[in-house]
Coordinates of C-alpha atoms and ligand atoms in Angstrom, one line a residue:
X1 CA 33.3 -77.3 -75.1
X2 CA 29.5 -77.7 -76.0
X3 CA 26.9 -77.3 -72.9
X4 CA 23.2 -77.6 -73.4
X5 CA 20.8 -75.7 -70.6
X6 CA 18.6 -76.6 -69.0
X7 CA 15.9 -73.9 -66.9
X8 CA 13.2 -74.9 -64.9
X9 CA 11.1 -72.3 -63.1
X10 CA 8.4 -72.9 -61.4
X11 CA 6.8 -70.8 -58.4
X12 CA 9.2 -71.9 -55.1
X13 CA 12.4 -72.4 -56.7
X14 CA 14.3 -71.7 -60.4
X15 CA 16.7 -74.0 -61.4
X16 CA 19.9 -73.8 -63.9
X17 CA 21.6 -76.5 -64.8
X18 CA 24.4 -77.1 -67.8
X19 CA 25.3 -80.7 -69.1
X20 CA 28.1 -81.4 -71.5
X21 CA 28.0 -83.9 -74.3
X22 CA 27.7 -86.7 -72.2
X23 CA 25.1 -85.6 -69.5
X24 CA 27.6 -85.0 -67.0
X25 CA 26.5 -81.8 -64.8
X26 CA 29.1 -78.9 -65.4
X27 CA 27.1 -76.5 -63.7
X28 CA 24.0 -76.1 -61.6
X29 CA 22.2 -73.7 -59.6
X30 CA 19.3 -73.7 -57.4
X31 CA 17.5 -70.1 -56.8
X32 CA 14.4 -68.9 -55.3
X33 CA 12.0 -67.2 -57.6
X34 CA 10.2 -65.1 -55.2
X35 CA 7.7 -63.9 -57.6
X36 CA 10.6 -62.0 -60.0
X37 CA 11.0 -65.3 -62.6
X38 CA 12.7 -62.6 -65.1
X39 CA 15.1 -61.4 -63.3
X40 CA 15.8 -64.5 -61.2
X41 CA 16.7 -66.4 -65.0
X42 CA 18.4 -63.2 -66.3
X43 CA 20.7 -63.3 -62.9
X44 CA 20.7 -67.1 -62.4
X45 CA 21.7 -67.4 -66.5
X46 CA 24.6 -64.5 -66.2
X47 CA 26.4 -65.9 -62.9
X48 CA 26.3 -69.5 -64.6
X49 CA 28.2 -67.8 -67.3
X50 CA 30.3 -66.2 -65.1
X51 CA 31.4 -70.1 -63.4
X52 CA 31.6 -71.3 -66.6
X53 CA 34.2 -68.7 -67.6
X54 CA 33.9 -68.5 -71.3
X55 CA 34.7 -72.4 -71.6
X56 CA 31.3 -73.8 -72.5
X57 CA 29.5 -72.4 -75.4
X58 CA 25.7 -73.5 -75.3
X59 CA 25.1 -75.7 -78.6
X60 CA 21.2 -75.5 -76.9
X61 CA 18.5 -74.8 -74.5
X62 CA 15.1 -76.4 -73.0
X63 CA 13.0 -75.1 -70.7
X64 CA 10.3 -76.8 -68.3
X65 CA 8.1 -75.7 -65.4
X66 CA 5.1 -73.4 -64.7
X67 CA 7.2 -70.6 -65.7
X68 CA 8.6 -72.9 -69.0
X69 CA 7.1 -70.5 -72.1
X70 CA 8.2 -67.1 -70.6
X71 CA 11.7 -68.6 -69.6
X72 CA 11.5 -69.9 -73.2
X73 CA 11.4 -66.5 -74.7
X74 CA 14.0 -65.2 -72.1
X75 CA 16.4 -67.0 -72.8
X76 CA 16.0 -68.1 -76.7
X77 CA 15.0 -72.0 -75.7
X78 CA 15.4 -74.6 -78.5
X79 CA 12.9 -76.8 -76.7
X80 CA 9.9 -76.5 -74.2
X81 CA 8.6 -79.2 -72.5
X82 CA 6.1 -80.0 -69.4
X83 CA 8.0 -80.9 -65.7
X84 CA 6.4 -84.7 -66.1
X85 CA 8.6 -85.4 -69.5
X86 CA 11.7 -84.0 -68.0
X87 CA 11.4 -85.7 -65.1
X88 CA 11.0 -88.5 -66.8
X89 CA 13.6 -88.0 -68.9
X90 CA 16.3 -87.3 -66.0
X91 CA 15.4 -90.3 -64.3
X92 CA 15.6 -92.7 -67.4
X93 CA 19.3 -91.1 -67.8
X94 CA 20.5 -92.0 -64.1
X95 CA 18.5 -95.2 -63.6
X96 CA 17.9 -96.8 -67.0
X97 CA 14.5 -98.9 -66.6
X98 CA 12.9 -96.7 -63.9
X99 CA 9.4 -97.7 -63.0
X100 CA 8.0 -94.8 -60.5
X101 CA 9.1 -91.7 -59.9
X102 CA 8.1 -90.2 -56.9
X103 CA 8.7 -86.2 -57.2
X104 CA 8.4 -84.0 -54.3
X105 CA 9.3 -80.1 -54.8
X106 CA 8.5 -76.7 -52.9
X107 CA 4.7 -76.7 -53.5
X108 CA 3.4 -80.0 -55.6
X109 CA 4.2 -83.0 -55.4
X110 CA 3.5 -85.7 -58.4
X111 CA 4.0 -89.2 -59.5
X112 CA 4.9 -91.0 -62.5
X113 CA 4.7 -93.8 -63.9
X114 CA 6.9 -95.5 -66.9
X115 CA 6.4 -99.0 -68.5
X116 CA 10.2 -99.6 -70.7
X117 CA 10.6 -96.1 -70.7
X118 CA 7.8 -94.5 -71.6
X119 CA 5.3 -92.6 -69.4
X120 CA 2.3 -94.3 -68.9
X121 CA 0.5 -92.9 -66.7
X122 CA 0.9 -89.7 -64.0
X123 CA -0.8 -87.8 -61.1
X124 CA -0.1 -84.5 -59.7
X125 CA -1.5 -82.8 -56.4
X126 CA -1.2 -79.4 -56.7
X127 CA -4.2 -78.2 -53.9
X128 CA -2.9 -80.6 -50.4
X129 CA -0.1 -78.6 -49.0
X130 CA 1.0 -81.7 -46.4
X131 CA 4.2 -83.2 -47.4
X132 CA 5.7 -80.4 -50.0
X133 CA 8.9 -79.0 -49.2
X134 CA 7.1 -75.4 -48.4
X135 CA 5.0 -77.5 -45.4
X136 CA 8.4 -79.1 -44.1
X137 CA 9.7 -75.7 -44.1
X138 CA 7.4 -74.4 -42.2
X139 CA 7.2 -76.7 -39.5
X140 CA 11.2 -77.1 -39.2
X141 CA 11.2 -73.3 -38.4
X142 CA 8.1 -73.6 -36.3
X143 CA 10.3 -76.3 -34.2
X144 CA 13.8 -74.2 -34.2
X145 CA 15.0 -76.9 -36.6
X146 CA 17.2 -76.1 -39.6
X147 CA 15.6 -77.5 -42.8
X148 CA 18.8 -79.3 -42.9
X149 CA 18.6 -81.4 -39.9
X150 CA 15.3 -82.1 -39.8
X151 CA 15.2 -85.5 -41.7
X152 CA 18.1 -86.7 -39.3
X153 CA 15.4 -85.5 -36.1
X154 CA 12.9 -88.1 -37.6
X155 CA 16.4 -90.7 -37.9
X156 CA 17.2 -90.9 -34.2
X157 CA 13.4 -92.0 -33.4
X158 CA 12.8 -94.9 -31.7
X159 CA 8.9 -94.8 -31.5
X160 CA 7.8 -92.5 -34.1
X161 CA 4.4 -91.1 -33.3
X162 CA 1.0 -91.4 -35.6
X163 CA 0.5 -88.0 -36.8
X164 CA -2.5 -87.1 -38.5
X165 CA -1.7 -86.4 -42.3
X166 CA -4.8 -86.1 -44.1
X167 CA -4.0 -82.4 -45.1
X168 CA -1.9 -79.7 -43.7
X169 CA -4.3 -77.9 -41.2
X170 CA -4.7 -81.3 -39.4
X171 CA -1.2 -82.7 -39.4
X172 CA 0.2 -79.1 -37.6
X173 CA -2.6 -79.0 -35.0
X174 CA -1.9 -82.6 -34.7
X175 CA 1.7 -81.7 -34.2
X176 CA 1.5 -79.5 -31.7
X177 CA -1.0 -81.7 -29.6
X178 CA 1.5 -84.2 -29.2
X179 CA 4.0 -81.6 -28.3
X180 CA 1.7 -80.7 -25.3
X181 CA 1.1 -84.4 -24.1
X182 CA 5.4 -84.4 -24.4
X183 CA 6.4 -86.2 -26.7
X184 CA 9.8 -86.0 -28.2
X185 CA 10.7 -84.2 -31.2
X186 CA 12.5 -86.8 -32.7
X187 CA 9.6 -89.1 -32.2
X188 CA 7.2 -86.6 -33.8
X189 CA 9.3 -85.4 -36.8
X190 CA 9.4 -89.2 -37.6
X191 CA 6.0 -89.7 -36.7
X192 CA 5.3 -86.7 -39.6
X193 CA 7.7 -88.1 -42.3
X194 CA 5.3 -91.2 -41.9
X195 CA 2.2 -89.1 -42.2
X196 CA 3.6 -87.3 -45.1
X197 CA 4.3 -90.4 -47.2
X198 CA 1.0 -92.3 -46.0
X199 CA -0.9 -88.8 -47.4
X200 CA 1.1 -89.1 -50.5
X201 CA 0.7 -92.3 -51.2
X202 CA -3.3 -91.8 -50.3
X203 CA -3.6 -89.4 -52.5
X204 CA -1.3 -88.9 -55.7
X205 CA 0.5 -92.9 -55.6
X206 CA -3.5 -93.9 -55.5
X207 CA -4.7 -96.7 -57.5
X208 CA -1.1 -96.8 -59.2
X209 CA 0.7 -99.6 -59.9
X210 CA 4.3 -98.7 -58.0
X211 CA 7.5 -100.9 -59.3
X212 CA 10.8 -100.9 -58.8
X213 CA 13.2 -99.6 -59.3
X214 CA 11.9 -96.9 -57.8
X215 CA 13.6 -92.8 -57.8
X216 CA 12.6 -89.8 -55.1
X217 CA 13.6 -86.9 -56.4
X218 CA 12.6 -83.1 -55.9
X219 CA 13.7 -80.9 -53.4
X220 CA 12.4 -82.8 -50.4
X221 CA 14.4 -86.0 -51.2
X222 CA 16.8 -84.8 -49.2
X223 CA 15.2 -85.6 -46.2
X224 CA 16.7 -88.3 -45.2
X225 CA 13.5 -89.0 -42.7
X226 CA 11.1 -88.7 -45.8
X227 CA 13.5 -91.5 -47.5
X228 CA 13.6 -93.9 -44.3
X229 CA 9.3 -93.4 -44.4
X230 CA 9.0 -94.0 -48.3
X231 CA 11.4 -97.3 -47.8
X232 CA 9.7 -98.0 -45.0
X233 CA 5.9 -97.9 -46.2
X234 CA 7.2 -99.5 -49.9
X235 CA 8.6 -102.1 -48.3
X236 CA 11.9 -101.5 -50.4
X237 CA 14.6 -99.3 -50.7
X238 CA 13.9 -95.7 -53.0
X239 CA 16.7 -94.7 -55.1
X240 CA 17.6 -91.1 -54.5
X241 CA 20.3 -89.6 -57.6
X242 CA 23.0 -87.5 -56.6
X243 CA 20.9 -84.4 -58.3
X244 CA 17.9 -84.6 -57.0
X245 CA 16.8 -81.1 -56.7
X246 CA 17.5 -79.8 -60.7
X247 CA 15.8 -82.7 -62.4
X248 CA 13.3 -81.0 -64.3
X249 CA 16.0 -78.8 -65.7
X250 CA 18.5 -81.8 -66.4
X251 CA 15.6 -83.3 -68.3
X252 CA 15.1 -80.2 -70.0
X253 CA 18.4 -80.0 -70.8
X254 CA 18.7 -83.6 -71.9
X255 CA 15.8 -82.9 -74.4
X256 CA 17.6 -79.5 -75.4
X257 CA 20.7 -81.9 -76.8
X258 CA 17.7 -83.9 -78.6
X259 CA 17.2 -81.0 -80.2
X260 CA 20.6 -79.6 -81.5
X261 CA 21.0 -83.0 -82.5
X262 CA 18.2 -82.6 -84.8
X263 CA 18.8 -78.7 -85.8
X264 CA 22.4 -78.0 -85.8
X265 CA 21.6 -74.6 -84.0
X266 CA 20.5 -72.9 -81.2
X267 CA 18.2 -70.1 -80.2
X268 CA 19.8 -69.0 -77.0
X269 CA 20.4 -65.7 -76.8
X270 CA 23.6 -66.0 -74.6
X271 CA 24.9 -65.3 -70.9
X272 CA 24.7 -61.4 -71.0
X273 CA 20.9 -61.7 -70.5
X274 CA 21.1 -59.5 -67.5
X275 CA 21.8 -56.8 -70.3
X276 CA 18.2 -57.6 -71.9
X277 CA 15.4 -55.3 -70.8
X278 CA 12.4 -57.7 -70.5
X279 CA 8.7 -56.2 -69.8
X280 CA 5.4 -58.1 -69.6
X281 CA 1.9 -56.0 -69.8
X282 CA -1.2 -57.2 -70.0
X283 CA -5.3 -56.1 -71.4
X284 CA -8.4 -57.4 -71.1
X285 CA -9.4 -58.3 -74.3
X286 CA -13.5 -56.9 -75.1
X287 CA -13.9 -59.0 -78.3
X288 CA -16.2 -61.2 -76.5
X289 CA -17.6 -62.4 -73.1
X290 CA -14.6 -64.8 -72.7
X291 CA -12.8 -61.1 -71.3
X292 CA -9.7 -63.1 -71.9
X293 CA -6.5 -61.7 -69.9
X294 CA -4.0 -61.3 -72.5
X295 CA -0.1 -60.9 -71.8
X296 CA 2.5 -58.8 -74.0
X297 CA 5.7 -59.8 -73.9
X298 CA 8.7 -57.1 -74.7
X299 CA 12.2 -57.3 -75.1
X300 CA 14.2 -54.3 -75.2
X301 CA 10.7 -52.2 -76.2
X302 CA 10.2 -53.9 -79.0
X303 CA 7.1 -56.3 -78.5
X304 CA 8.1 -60.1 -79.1
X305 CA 5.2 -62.8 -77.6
X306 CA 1.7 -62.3 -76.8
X307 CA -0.5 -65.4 -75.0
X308 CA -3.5 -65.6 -73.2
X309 CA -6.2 -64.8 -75.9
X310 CA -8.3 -68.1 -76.2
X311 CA -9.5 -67.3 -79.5
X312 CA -5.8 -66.4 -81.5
X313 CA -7.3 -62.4 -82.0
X314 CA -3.8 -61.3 -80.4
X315 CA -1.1 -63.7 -81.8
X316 CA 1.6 -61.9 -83.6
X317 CA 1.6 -62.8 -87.0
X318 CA 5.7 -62.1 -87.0
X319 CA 6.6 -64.4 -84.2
Ligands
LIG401 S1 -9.2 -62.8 -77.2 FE1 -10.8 -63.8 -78.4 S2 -11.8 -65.2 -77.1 FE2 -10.6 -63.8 -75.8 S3 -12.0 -62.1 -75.3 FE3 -10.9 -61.5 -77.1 S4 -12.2 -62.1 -78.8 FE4 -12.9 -63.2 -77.0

């Protein structure tokens, strides 16, 4: 059977997914990168192999996220794309007609915006730490709460509390003032979801026009507290897809079968990457006052990428 893969690595989580021929998931796999993106692809890649047990041959790869041109030359990628394309992409597949997509991960959150699908228009917060999954996580252990059941804390509310969301700092110290005056943990989870979505929608939904039908997606969609707020504050109800937290790497897959579809062929240089010795090096370039930071790239010794050098000085003329 033909899979195409799909990688996308960015700097909370990495992950792997595998579609067949008709976009159905065969395979996915959600990892931490915990600043080792190489080996976290080379492991993540082999054990998908491994489920897959020699029944899927990849017909093509994509790759997408911070991460998306050195996971391209990990793993041989046929296509590399930014996360705002295969988000969009993913969506347009599950929801056909999708008007916003609100997209909520480990440490940015972004929106996007497509007019008969095509994106029009985007915005990304990448500085405000309030309302990313990393934030939630944080304050669910802070509280004894497992990630897990913190959305169905902010659920069982009755009065949700007004939490101050304007940024991170604020909306803890806000938190644990209203623990002190004793209010209830439900109520002030709940009270936070709010926050969290009124920040979000103050800051990266602002000034955009937001139409249904309407898709969370990202790691935190699955707080079901976040997804009561957002329905809540929108007035309507947010879609959430059944794989919410791999839809960069769906997309990039999706856009991966684009591309064998065009090519006939594939790049990928196969399961077994856990058997590839990958090394990155880097120089500071003198040539200039630019001082540019440039990055090697090698693969079993033998020196394959270098990027980094503003001017072209280091790019391999073989590559
Ligand atoms: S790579 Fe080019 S732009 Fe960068 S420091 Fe060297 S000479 Fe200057």
């Amino acid at each position: 059977m033909k899979g195409f893969l799909g990688v996308d690595v960015g700097s909370v989580s990495t992950n792997i997914v595998v579609l067949d021929e008709s976009g159905q998931l065969l395979a996915e796999s959600y990892l931490r990168t915990s600043g080792r993106p190489i080996e976290v692809v080379q492991e993540g890649i082999y054990d998908i192999g491994q489920e897959l047990a020699g029944e899927v041959e990849i017909a093509a790869a994509g790759t997408t996220g911070s991460a998306r041109y050195l996971t391209s030359m990990i793993v041989g990628a046929d296509v590399v794309k930014n996360e705002i394309t295969c988000h969009a992409v993913a969506a347009s597949k599950v929801v056909p007609g999708v008007r916003t997509i609100i997209e909520i991960g480990g440490q940015d959150s972004k929106i996007i915006i497509l007019r008969h699908g095509v994106v029009t228009d985007f915005a990304m917060n990448t500085v405000c730490a309030a309302g990313t999954g990393s934030f939630l996580d944080q304050q669910a252990s802070r509280l004894l709460i497992p990630i897990e059941e913190f959305g169905n804390y902010a659920l069982k509310s009755k009065n949700p509390v007004r939490i101050a969301g304007r940024c991170a700092v604020f909306a803890e110290s806000d938190m644990i003032h209203k623990q002190q005056l004793g209010y209830n943990t439900e109520d002030i989870i709940a009270g936070l979801c709010e926050a969290l979505v009124r920040n979000y929608m103050n800051n990266v939904g602002k000034g955009k026009e937001i139409l249904e039908p309407i898709i969370f997606q990202g790691g935190v969609a699955a707080n079901a507290g976040l997804v009561q707020a957002f329905n809540s504050y929108l007035n309507t109800e947010v879609i959430v897809p059944p794989h919410y937290g791999v839809m960069g790497a769906i997309g990039a897959a999706l856009l991966a079968q684009e591309a064998y579809a065009k090519k006939g062929r594939t790049n990928f240089k196969g399961f077994s990457l856990r058997d590839i010795e990958f090394v990155t090096t880097s120089f500071e370039c003198k040539g200039c006052s630019n001082a540019c930071e440039v990055v090697q790239f090698f693969q079993n010794g033998e020196l394959i990428a270098r990027w980094g050098d503003r001017c072209g000085k280091w790019e391999l003329q073989t590559a």
